[in-house]
CSV table of C-alpha atoms in Angstrom, one decimal:
chain,number,residue,atom,x,y,z
A,1,ALA,CA,0.0,0.0,0.0
A,2,GLN,CA,1.2,3.5,-0.7
A,3,SER,CA,2.0,5.9,2.2
A,4,VAL,CA,3.4,9.4,2.7
A,5,THR,CA,5.5,10.6,5.6
A,6,GLN,CA,6.0,14.2,6.5
A,7,PRO,CA,8.5,14.0,9.3
A,8,ASP,CA,8.2,17.7,10.5
A,9,ILE,CA,5.0,18.5,12.3
A,10,HIS,CA,5.9,22.2,12.7
A,11,ILE,CA,8.6,24.4,11.2
A,12,THR,CA,9.4,28.0,12.1
A,13,VAL,CA,11.2,30.1,9.6
A,14,SER,CA,12.2,33.8,9.5
A,15,GLU,CA,10.7,35.9,6.8
A,16,GLY,CA,13.1,36.1,3.8
A,17,ALA,CA,14.8,32.8,4.8
A,18,SER,CA,14.8,29.7,2.6
A,19,LEU,CA,12.4,26.8,3.2
A,20,GLU,CA,12.5,23.1,2.7
A,21,LEU,CA,9.6,20.9,3.7
A,22,ARG,CA,10.3,17.1,3.6
A,23,CYS,CA,8.1,14.4,2.1
A,24,ASN,CA,8.9,10.8,1.8
A,25,TYR,CA,6.7,8.3,0.1
A,26,SER,CA,6.4,4.6,-0.2
A,27,TYR,CA,5.2,3.1,-3.4
A,28,GLY,CA,6.5,0.3,-5.6
A,29,ALA,CA,6.5,2.1,-9.0
A,30,THR,CA,6.7,5.7,-10.1
A,31,PRO,CA,4.1,7.6,-8.2
A,32,TYR,CA,2.2,10.8,-8.9
A,33,LEU,CA,3.2,13.3,-6.2
A,34,PHE,CA,1.4,16.5,-5.1
A,35,TRP,CA,1.9,19.3,-2.7
A,36,TYR,CA,-1.1,21.2,-1.4
A,37,VAL,CA,-1.3,24.2,0.9
A,38,GLN,CA,-4.0,25.0,3.4
A,39,SER,CA,-4.3,28.5,4.7
A,40,PRO,CA,-6.1,29.0,8.1
A,41,GLY,CA,-9.8,28.3,7.7
A,42,GLN,CA,-9.5,27.5,4.0
A,43,GLY,CA,-9.6,24.4,1.9
A,44,LEU,CA,-6.6,22.9,0.2
A,45,GLN,CA,-5.0,24.5,-2.9
A,46,LEU,CA,-2.7,22.7,-5.2
A,47,LEU,CA,0.9,24.1,-5.3
A,48,LEU,CA,2.4,21.7,-7.8
A,49,LYS,CA,2.4,18.1,-8.9
A,50,TYR,CA,4.9,15.6,-10.5
A,51,PHE,CA,3.9,13.0,-13.0
A,52,SER,CA,7.0,12.1,-15.0
A,53,GLY,CA,9.9,13.8,-16.9
A,54,ASP,CA,11.8,16.6,-15.3
A,55,THR,CA,12.3,15.8,-11.7
A,56,LEU,CA,12.3,19.5,-10.7
A,57,VAL,CA,8.8,20.8,-10.7
A,58,GLN,CA,7.8,24.5,-10.5
A,59,GLY,CA,4.6,25.5,-8.8
A,60,ILE,CA,2.6,28.5,-7.9
A,61,LYS,CA,3.7,31.2,-5.4
A,62,GLY,CA,7.4,30.6,-6.1
A,63,PHE,CA,7.5,27.0,-4.8
A,64,GLU,CA,9.3,24.2,-6.4
A,65,ALA,CA,9.8,20.5,-5.5
A,66,GLU,CA,12.3,17.9,-6.5
A,67,PHE,CA,11.5,14.2,-7.1
A,68,LYS,CA,14.3,12.0,-6.0
A,69,ARG,CA,13.6,8.3,-6.7
A,70,SER,CA,16.7,7.0,-4.9
A,71,GLN,CA,15.6,8.7,-1.7
A,72,SER,CA,11.8,8.2,-2.2
A,73,SER,CA,11.4,11.9,-1.5
A,74,PHE,CA,9.6,14.9,-2.9
A,75,ASN,CA,10.7,17.9,-0.9
A,76,LEU,CA,9.1,21.3,-1.3
A,77,ARG,CA,11.4,24.4,-1.4
A,78,LYS,CA,11.1,28.1,-1.6
A,79,PRO,CA,14.2,30.4,-1.7
A,80,SER,CA,12.7,33.2,0.3
A,81,VAL,CA,9.5,32.9,2.3
A,82,HIS,CA,6.9,35.6,2.8
A,83,TRP,CA,4.6,36.1,5.9
A,84,SER,CA,1.7,35.0,3.7
A,85,ASP,CA,3.3,31.6,3.3
A,86,ALA,CA,2.3,30.7,6.8
A,87,ALA,CA,0.0,27.8,6.4
A,88,GLU,CA,-0.2,24.0,6.6
A,89,TYR,CA,1.4,22.0,3.8
A,90,PHE,CA,0.3,18.5,2.7
A,91,CYS,CA,2.2,16.1,0.5
A,92,ALA,CA,0.1,13.5,-1.3
A,93,VAL,CA,0.9,10.4,-3.4
A,94,GLY,CA,-1.3,8.8,-6.1
A,95,ALA,CA,-0.7,5.4,-7.4
A,96,ASN,CA,-1.6,3.2,-10.4
A,97,PHE,CA,-5.3,3.5,-9.6
A,98,GLY,CA,-7.6,6.3,-10.1
A,99,ASN,CA,-7.5,9.8,-8.6
A,100,GLU,CA,-9.6,8.6,-5.7
A,101,LYS,CA,-6.6,6.7,-4.4
A,102,LEU,CA,-4.7,9.8,-3.3
A,103,THR,CA,-3.0,9.3,0.1
A,104,PHE,CA,-2.2,12.4,2.1
A,105,GLY,CA,0.6,13.0,4.6
A,106,THR,CA,-0.2,14.3,8.0
A,107,GLY,CA,0.9,17.8,7.2
A,108,THR,CA,3.6,20.3,8.2
A,109,ARG,CA,2.6,23.6,9.8
A,110,LEU,CA,4.7,26.5,8.8
A,111,THR,CA,5.1,29.6,11.0
A,112,ILE,CA,6.9,32.7,9.7
A,113,ILE,CA,8.5,35.0,12.2
A,114,PRO,CA,9.4,38.7,11.3
B,1,ASN,CA,-16.9,30.9,-10.6
B,2,ALA,CA,-17.4,30.0,-7.0
B,3,GLY,CA,-15.5,26.7,-7.4
B,4,VAL,CA,-16.5,24.3,-4.6
B,5,THR,CA,-18.9,25.5,-2.0
B,6,GLN,CA,-19.9,23.8,1.2
B,7,THR,CA,-22.7,24.4,3.7
B,8,PRO,CA,-22.8,24.8,6.6
B,9,LYS,CA,-19.4,26.2,7.7
B,10,PHE,CA,-19.9,25.2,11.3
B,11,GLN,CA,-22.3,22.8,13.0
B,12,VAL,CA,-22.7,21.5,16.5
B,13,LEU,CA,-24.7,18.2,17.0
B,14,LYS,CA,-25.7,16.1,19.9
B,15,THR,CA,-24.9,12.4,19.8
B,16,GLY,CA,-27.5,10.6,17.8
B,17,GLN,CA,-28.7,13.6,15.8
B,18,SER,CA,-28.6,13.5,12.0
B,19,MET,CA,-27.5,16.0,9.5
B,20,THR,CA,-26.5,16.5,5.9
B,21,LEU,CA,-23.5,18.3,4.7
B,22,GLN,CA,-24.0,20.0,1.3
B,23,CYS,CA,-21.4,20.4,-1.5
B,24,ALA,CA,-21.7,22.0,-4.9
B,25,GLN,CA,-19.3,22.7,-7.7
B,26,ASP,CA,-19.7,24.9,-10.7
B,27,MET,CA,-16.7,23.7,-12.7
B,28,ASN,CA,-18.6,21.0,-14.6
B,29,HIS,CA,-16.4,18.4,-13.0
B,30,ASN,CA,-17.4,14.7,-13.2
B,31,SER,CA,-15.9,13.5,-10.0
B,32,MET,CA,-16.5,14.6,-6.4
B,33,TYR,CA,-15.1,13.5,-3.1
B,34,TRP,CA,-15.7,13.8,0.6
B,35,TYR,CA,-12.7,13.8,3.1
B,36,ARG,CA,-12.4,14.2,6.8
B,37,GLN,CA,-9.4,15.9,8.4
B,38,ASP,CA,-8.4,15.1,11.9
B,39,PRO,CA,-5.4,16.4,13.8
B,40,GLY,CA,-2.3,14.3,13.1
B,41,MET,CA,-4.1,12.2,10.5
B,42,GLY,CA,-4.0,14.2,7.3
B,43,LEU,CA,-7.0,13.9,5.0
B,44,ARG,CA,-8.9,10.6,4.7
B,45,LEU,CA,-11.3,9.8,1.9
B,46,ILE,CA,-14.8,8.9,3.1
B,47,TYR,CA,-16.7,8.5,-0.2
B,48,TYR,CA,-16.3,9.5,-3.8
B,49,SER,CA,-18.4,9.8,-6.9
B,50,ALA,CA,-16.5,9.1,-10.1
B,51,SER,CA,-19.4,10.4,-12.2
B,52,GLU,CA,-23.0,11.3,-11.8
B,53,GLY,CA,-25.1,8.4,-10.7
B,54,THR,CA,-22.2,6.5,-9.1
B,55,THR,CA,-20.8,6.5,-5.6
B,56,ASP,CA,-18.1,4.3,-3.9
B,57,LYS,CA,-16.6,3.9,-0.5
B,58,GLY,CA,-13.3,5.4,0.4
B,59,GLU,CA,-11.0,4.6,3.3
B,60,VAL,CA,-13.4,5.5,6.2
B,61,PRO,CA,-17.0,5.2,5.1
B,62,ASN,CA,-18.6,3.8,8.3
B,63,GLY,CA,-21.3,6.0,9.8
B,64,TYR,CA,-21.8,8.0,6.6
B,65,ASN,CA,-23.9,7.9,3.5
B,66,VAL,CA,-23.7,10.0,0.3
B,67,SER,CA,-25.9,11.1,-2.5
B,68,ARG,CA,-24.8,12.4,-5.9
B,69,LEU,CA,-27.9,14.5,-6.5
B,70,ASN,CA,-26.8,15.7,-9.9
B,71,LYS,CA,-23.5,16.6,-11.6
B,72,ARG,CA,-23.1,19.7,-9.4
B,73,GLU,CA,-24.0,18.4,-6.0
B,74,PHE,CA,-22.7,15.7,-3.7
B,75,SER,CA,-24.1,15.5,-0.1
B,76,LEU,CA,-22.8,13.7,2.9
B,77,ARG,CA,-25.2,12.4,5.5
B,78,LEU,CA,-24.6,11.4,9.1
B,79,GLU,CA,-27.6,9.4,10.2
B,80,SER,CA,-26.7,9.1,13.9
B,81,ALA,CA,-23.8,11.3,14.8
B,82,ALA,CA,-21.1,10.1,17.2
B,83,PRO,CA,-18.4,12.1,19.0
B,84,SER,CA,-15.8,10.2,16.8
B,85,GLN,CA,-17.3,12.1,13.8
B,86,THR,CA,-16.1,15.4,15.2
B,87,SER,CA,-13.9,16.6,12.4
B,88,VAL,CA,-13.4,19.0,9.6
B,89,TYR,CA,-15.1,17.8,6.4
B,90,PHE,CA,-13.9,18.8,3.0
B,91,CYS,CA,-15.5,18.3,-0.3
B,92,ALA,CA,-13.5,18.2,-3.5
B,93,SER,CA,-14.0,17.8,-7.2
B,94,SER,CA,-12.0,17.0,-10.3
B,95,VAL,CA,-12.5,16.6,-14.0
B,96,GLY,CA,-12.3,12.9,-13.7
B,97,THR,CA,-10.7,10.1,-11.7
B,98,GLY,CA,-7.7,9.8,-14.0
B,99,ARG,CA,-4.3,9.5,-12.4
B,100,GLY,CA,-3.0,12.8,-11.2
B,101,GLU,CA,-6.0,14.9,-12.0
B,102,THR,CA,-6.1,18.0,-9.8
B,103,GLN,CA,-8.7,18.0,-7.0
B,104,TYR,CA,-10.2,21.3,-6.1
B,105,PHE,CA,-11.3,21.7,-2.5
B,106,GLY,CA,-14.0,23.6,-0.8
B,107,PRO,CA,-13.5,25.6,2.4
B,108,GLY,CA,-14.6,22.9,4.8
B,109,THR,CA,-17.3,22.3,7.4
B,110,ARG,CA,-16.3,22.1,11.0
B,111,LEU,CA,-18.5,19.6,12.9
B,112,LEU,CA,-18.6,19.1,16.6
B,113,VAL,CA,-20.5,16.2,18.0
B,114,LEU,CA,-21.2,16.4,21.8
């Protein structure tokens, strides 16, 4: 069965500093990978997704993620965070089945300090 | 476009009461989903509807029923609410259930069962 691990429950970063959120997945073949963001009191919004091809994926709001098959990872990065990036971030993996088989990680809460 | 809308935003129920959570989308999507979000658990799929007229169980369907009323609307019913159903409920939709299709989420319904 597929699974996703987000090892960091909560991360605090200074505004303007770089950010990396970790995501590790477990799946036998090449997965479909997603990063979603959830602002307080809001639903989830897709930041980016990886299907195949270039392992460095660009998303919205200046985010990018790199798929590393050897490490089973899909870490999310941003070179310089803004106060508006404070939110909860979810990694998700899809498998060979349909879209309904998305498995979400438990999320990483990002706090930005001035 | 309003995207995915959910009503109500908040609800308090007593154990044993019933209620229906409403979801509607105006993106002409074929597929719709109901998730619950619990602290430390990520999102878990309750039910989904791949297309109008079909519904299927997800990971945690017990205690819930769904109705795909038409292409736009997908409701979730709790027949006899239990404290374990205290959660935040999200509805989502996508064009289809193909691998990797983006799911678009509503703002959520916060449910407290006393």
